[in-house]
XYZ file of C-alpha atoms in Angstrom:
397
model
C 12.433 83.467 57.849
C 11.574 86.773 59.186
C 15.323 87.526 61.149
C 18.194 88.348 60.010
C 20.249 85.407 62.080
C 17.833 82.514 60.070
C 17.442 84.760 56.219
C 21.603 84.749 55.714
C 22.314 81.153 55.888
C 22.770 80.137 52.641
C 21.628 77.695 50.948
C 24.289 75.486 48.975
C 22.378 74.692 45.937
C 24.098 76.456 43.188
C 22.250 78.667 40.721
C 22.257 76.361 37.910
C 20.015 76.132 34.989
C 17.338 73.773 37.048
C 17.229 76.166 39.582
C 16.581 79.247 37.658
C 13.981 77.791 35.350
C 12.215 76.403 38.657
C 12.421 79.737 40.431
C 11.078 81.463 37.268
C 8.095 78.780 37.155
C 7.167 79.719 40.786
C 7.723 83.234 39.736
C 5.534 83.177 36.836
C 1.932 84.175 38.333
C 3.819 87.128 39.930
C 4.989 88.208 36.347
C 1.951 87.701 34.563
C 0.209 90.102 37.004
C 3.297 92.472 37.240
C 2.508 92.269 32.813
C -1.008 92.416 33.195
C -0.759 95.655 35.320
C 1.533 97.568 33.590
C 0.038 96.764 30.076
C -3.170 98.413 31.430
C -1.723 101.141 32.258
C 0.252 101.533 28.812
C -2.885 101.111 27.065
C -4.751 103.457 29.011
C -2.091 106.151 28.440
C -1.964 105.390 24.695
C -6.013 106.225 24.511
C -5.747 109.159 26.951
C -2.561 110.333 24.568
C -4.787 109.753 21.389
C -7.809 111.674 22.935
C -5.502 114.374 24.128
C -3.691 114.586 20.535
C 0.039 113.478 22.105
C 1.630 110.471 21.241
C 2.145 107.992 24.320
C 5.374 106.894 22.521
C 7.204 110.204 22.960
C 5.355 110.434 26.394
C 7.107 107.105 27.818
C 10.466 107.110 25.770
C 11.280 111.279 25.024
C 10.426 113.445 27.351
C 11.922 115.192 30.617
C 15.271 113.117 31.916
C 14.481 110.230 28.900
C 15.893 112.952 26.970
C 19.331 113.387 28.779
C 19.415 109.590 28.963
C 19.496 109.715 25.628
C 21.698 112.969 24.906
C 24.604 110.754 26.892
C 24.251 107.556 24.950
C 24.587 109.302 21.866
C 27.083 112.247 23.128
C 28.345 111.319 26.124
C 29.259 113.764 28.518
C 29.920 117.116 28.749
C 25.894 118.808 27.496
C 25.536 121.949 29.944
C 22.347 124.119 29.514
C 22.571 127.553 31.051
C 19.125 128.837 32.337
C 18.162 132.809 32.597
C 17.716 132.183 36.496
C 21.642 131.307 37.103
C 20.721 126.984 37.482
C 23.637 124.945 35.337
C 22.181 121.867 33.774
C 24.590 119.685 33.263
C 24.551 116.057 31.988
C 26.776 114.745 34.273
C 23.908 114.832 37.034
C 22.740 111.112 35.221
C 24.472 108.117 36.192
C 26.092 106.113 33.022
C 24.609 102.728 33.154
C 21.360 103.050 31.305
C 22.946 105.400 28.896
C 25.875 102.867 28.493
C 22.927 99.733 28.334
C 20.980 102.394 25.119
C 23.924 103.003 23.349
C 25.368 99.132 23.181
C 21.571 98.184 22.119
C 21.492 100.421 19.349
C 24.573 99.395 18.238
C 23.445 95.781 18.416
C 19.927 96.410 16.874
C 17.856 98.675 14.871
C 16.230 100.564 17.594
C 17.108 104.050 18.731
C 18.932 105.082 22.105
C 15.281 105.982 23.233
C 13.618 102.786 22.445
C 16.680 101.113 23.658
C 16.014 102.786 26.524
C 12.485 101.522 26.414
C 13.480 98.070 26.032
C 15.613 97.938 28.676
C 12.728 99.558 30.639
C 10.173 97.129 30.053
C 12.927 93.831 30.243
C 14.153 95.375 33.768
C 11.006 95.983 34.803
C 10.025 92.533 34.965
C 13.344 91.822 36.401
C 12.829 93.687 39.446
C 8.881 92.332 39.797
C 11.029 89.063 40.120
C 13.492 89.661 42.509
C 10.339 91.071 44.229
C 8.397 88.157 43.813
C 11.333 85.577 45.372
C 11.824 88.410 48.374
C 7.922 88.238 49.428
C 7.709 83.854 48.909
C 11.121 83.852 51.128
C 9.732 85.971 54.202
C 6.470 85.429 53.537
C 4.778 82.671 50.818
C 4.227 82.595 47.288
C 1.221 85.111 48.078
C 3.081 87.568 49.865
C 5.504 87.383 47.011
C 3.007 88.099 44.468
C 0.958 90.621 46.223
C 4.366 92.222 46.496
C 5.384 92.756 42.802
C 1.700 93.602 41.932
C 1.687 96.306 44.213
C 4.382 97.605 42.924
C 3.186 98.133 39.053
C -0.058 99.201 40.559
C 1.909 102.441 42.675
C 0.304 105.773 41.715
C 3.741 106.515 39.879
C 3.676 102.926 38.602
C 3.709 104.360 34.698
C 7.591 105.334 35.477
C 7.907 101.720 35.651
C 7.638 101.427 31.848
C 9.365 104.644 30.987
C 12.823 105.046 29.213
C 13.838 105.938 33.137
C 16.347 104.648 35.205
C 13.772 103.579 38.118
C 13.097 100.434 36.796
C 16.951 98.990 36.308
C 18.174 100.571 39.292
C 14.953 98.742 41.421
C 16.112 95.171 39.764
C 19.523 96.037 40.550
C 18.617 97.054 43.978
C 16.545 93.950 44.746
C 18.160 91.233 43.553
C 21.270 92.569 45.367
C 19.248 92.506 49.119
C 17.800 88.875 48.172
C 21.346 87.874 47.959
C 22.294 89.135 51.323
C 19.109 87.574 52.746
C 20.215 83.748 51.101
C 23.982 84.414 52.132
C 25.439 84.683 48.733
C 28.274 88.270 49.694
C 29.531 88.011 46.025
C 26.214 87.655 44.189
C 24.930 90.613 46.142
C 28.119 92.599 45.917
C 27.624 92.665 41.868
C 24.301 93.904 41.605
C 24.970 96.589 44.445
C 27.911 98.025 42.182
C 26.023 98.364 39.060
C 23.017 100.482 41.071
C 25.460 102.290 41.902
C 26.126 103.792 38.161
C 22.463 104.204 37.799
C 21.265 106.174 40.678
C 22.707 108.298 43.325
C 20.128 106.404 45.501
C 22.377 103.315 44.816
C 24.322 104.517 47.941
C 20.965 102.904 49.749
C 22.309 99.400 48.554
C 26.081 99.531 49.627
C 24.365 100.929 53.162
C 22.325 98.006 53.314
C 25.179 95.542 52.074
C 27.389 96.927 54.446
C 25.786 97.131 57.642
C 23.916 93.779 57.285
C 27.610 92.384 56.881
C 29.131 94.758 59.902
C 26.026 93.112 62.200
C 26.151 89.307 60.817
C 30.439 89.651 62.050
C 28.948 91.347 65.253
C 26.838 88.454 66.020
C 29.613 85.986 65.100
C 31.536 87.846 67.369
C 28.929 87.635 70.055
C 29.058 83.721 69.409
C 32.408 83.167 70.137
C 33.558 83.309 66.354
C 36.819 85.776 65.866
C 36.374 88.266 62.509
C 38.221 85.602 60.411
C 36.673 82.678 61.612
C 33.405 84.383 61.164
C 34.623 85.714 57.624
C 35.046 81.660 57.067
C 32.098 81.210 57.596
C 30.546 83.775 55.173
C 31.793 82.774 52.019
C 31.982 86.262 49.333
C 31.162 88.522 52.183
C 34.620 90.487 51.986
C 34.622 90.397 48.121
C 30.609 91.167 48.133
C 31.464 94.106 51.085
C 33.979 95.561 48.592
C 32.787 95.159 45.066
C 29.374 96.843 46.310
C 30.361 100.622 46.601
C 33.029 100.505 43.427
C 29.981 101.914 40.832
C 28.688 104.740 42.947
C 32.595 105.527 44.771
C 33.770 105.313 40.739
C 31.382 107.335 38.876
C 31.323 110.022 42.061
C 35.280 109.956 41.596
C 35.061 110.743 38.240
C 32.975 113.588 38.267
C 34.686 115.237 40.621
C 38.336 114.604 38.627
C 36.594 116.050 35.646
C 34.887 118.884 37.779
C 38.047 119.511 39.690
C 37.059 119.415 42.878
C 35.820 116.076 45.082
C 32.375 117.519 45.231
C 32.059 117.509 41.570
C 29.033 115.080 41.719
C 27.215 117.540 44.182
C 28.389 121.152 42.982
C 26.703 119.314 39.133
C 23.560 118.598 41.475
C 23.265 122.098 42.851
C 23.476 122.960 39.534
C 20.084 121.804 38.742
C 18.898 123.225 42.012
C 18.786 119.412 44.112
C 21.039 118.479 46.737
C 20.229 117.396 50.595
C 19.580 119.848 53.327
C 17.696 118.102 55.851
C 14.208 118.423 54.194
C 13.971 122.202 55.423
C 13.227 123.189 51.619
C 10.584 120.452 51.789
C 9.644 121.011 55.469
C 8.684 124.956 53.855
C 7.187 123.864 50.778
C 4.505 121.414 53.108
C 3.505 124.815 55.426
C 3.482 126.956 52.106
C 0.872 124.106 50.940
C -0.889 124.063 54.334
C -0.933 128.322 55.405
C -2.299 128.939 51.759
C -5.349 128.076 49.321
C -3.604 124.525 48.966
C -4.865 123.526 52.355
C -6.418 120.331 51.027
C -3.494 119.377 48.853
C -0.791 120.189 51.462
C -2.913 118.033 54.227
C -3.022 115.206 51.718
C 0.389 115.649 51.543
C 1.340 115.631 55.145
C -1.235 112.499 55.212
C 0.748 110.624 52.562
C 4.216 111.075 53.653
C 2.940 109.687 57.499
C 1.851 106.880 55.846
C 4.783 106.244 53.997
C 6.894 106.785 57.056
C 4.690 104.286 58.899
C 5.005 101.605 56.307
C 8.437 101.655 57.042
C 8.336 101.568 61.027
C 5.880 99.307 60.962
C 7.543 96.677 58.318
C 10.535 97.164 61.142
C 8.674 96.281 64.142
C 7.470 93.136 62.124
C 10.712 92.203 62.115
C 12.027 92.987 58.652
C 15.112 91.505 57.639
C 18.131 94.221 58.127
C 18.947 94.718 54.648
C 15.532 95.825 53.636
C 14.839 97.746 56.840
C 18.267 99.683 55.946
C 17.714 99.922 52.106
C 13.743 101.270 52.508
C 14.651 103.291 55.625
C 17.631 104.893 53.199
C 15.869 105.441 50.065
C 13.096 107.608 52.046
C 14.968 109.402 53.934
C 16.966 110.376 51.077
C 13.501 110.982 49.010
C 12.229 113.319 51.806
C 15.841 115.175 52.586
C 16.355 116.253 48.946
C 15.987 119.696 47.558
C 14.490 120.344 43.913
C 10.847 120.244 42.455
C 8.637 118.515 45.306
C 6.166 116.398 42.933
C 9.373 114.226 42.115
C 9.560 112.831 45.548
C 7.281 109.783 44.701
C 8.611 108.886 41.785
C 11.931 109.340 43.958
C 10.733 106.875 46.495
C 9.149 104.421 43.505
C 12.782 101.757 44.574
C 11.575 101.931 48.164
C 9.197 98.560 47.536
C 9.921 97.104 51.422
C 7.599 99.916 52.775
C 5.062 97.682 50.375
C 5.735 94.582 52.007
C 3.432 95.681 55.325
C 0.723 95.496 52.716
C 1.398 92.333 50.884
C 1.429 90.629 53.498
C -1.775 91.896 55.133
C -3.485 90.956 51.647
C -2.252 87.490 52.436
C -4.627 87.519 55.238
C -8.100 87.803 53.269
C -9.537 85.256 51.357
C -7.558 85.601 47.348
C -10.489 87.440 45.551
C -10.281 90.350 48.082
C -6.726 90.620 47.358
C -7.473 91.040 43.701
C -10.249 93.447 44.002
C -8.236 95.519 46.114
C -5.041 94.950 43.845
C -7.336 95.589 40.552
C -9.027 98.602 42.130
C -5.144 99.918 42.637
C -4.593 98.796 38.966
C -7.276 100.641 37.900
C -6.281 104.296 39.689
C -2.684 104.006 38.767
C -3.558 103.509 35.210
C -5.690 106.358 35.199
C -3.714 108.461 37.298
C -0.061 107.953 34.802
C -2.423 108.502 31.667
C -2.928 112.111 33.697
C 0.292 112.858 34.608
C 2.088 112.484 32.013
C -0.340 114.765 29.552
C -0.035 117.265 32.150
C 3.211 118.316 33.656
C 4.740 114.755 34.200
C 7.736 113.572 36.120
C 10.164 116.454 36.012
């Protein structure tokens, strides 16, 4: 089911108990490597931490924006720090859900904000390798569905994954929401869209992808003959999915900017922290800083890794990805590569982007299974080293 047309007809077996614990039986391979992978790279953290005298607890669930994460659970809103160069950091640049998600944890439990945060992490985590999982076996096969969610954990900026960061709730969120648009359920996809929209500002990605995959389903109804209500008919929860997707991000946008006083609250709190969009000429400048100086090497390798990202994602198109993911991936790139702020976020940035990995999993598909897990291993392998470096040097920002 690699078009659109054939993806969104639903099918009419209703997600009952049965159905879920057979899904999560076909999903279970996918899991246990998702596990598997990110384990390996928590344990290689923990005896980089140990050798480096740091404690890989702090590393994954207190430092950088786990910190503000936590600040607004146990605050709420309202923490400003003033910096000596004129940037306003204000708390109201994090989206509520994961703080809101810590806080009723800790309430409910003995654990902290942080490792509430951690938790929710870790359970979210494998909720997304999941959704991941049943997007690759729908297009593709069970392989492709597994390849998928293992390449995933095994990204360079994989360790993020398991972090007290929003990345991994928002990617669950995110992907469950597009599976429902490609089996046809509007209102199961319409749910999940709204609540990535309080975590991330990326979450606008998912009501784009909701929305025009329901503007060009109507179109083609259209095209068939089928007026917009006969074609609504015929769509069951596509106007209720269509307008329950955009209420999180439209809500929490709307309330910054009533408590800021002005309707670009949201981005004036942004600017604060020195982010924002303008095109990717601040990033366009930072690459030919990297590549006119001593950084040669790095900025080439730079230049060399954003082409291939960009050609994941034209070539997953013109293989006929479904709309919603084309639109989502396309979205959360182009986003990654317009934005302003410190460049070495822009991976972790693009971490939600897992169609441009689909390209991949299915090419692993191809080979006989123990070349797909060497090559998946050897990925493993680097990403575990390469988080256990990162974040006992400067780490995510």
């Amino acid at each position: 089911m690699n078009d659109l047309a054939s993806a969104a007809v639903p099918g009419r077996t209703p997600y009952d108990g049965s159905v879920v614990r057979a899904a999560l039986r076909r999903a279970a391979p996918a899991l246990l490597a998702y596990a598997a992978i990110r384990l390996l790279g928590i344990v290689t953290l923990a005896l980089w931490s140990t050798a480096d005298g740091k404690n890989w607890h702090t590393l994954l669930a207190a430092r950088w924006d786990a910190l503000w994460y936590t600040r607004v659970a146990e605050q709420g809103y309202g923490y400003t720090v003033a910096l000596p160069n004129g940037e306003v950091h204000s708390n109201l640049a994090f989206f509520p859900l994961l703080p809101w998600l810590e806080r009723g944890l800790s309430a409910l439990t003995t654990l902290s904000p942080a490792d509430a945060g951690l938790l929710v992490a870790w359970l979210t985590s494998l909720g997304a390798a999941w959704a991941l999982y049943a997007t690759g076996e729908r297009l593709h096969g069970p392989r492709a569905g597994v390849a998928l969610a293992a390449l995933w954990a095994a990204l360079p900026v994989g360790i993020v994954q398991s972090m007290a960061y929003s990345e991994a709730l928002f990617t669950a969120l995110a992907a469950w929401s597009l599976y429902a648009v490609l089996a046809g359920r509007w209102l199961w996809a319409g749910v999940p869209a709204s609540l990535a929209g309080l975590t991330r500002p990326v979450g606008a990605a998912v009501v784009a992808a909701v929305w025009l995959t329901a503007a060009v389903t109507l179109w083609r109804e259209r095209a068939g003959g089928a007026g917009l209500c006969a074609g609504l008919r015929r769509h069951p929860g596509m106007l209720s999915g269509v307008l329950l997707a955009p209420l999180g991000w439209c809500g929490f946008f709307l309330w910054v900017g009533a408590r800021q006083g002005s309707f670009t609250g949201y981005l004036d709190v942004q600017e604060g922290w020195g982010n924002g969009f303008d095109g990717g000429i601040a990033f366009g400048s930072f690459v030919w800083h990297q590549l006119s100086g001593p950084t040669f090497a790095a900025g080439l390798a730079l230049v060399v890794g954003v082409g291939l990202v960009i050609w994941l994602h034209v070539h997953g198109v013109r293989q006929g990805q479904p709309l919603p993911l084309a639109v989502y991936g396309g979205a959360v790139l182009l986003l990654a590569l317009t934005a302003k702020g410190y460049f070495g976020s822009k991976p972790r940035l693009m971490l939600p982007a897992y169609p441009l990995l689909l390209p991949l999993a299915v090419a692993l598909t191809r080979g006989r299974p123990v070349w797909t897990w060497l090559v998946v291993g050897a990925a493993a392998v680097g990403s575990a080293v390469y988080g256990a470096f990162w974040l006992n040097g400067s780490g995510p920002p």
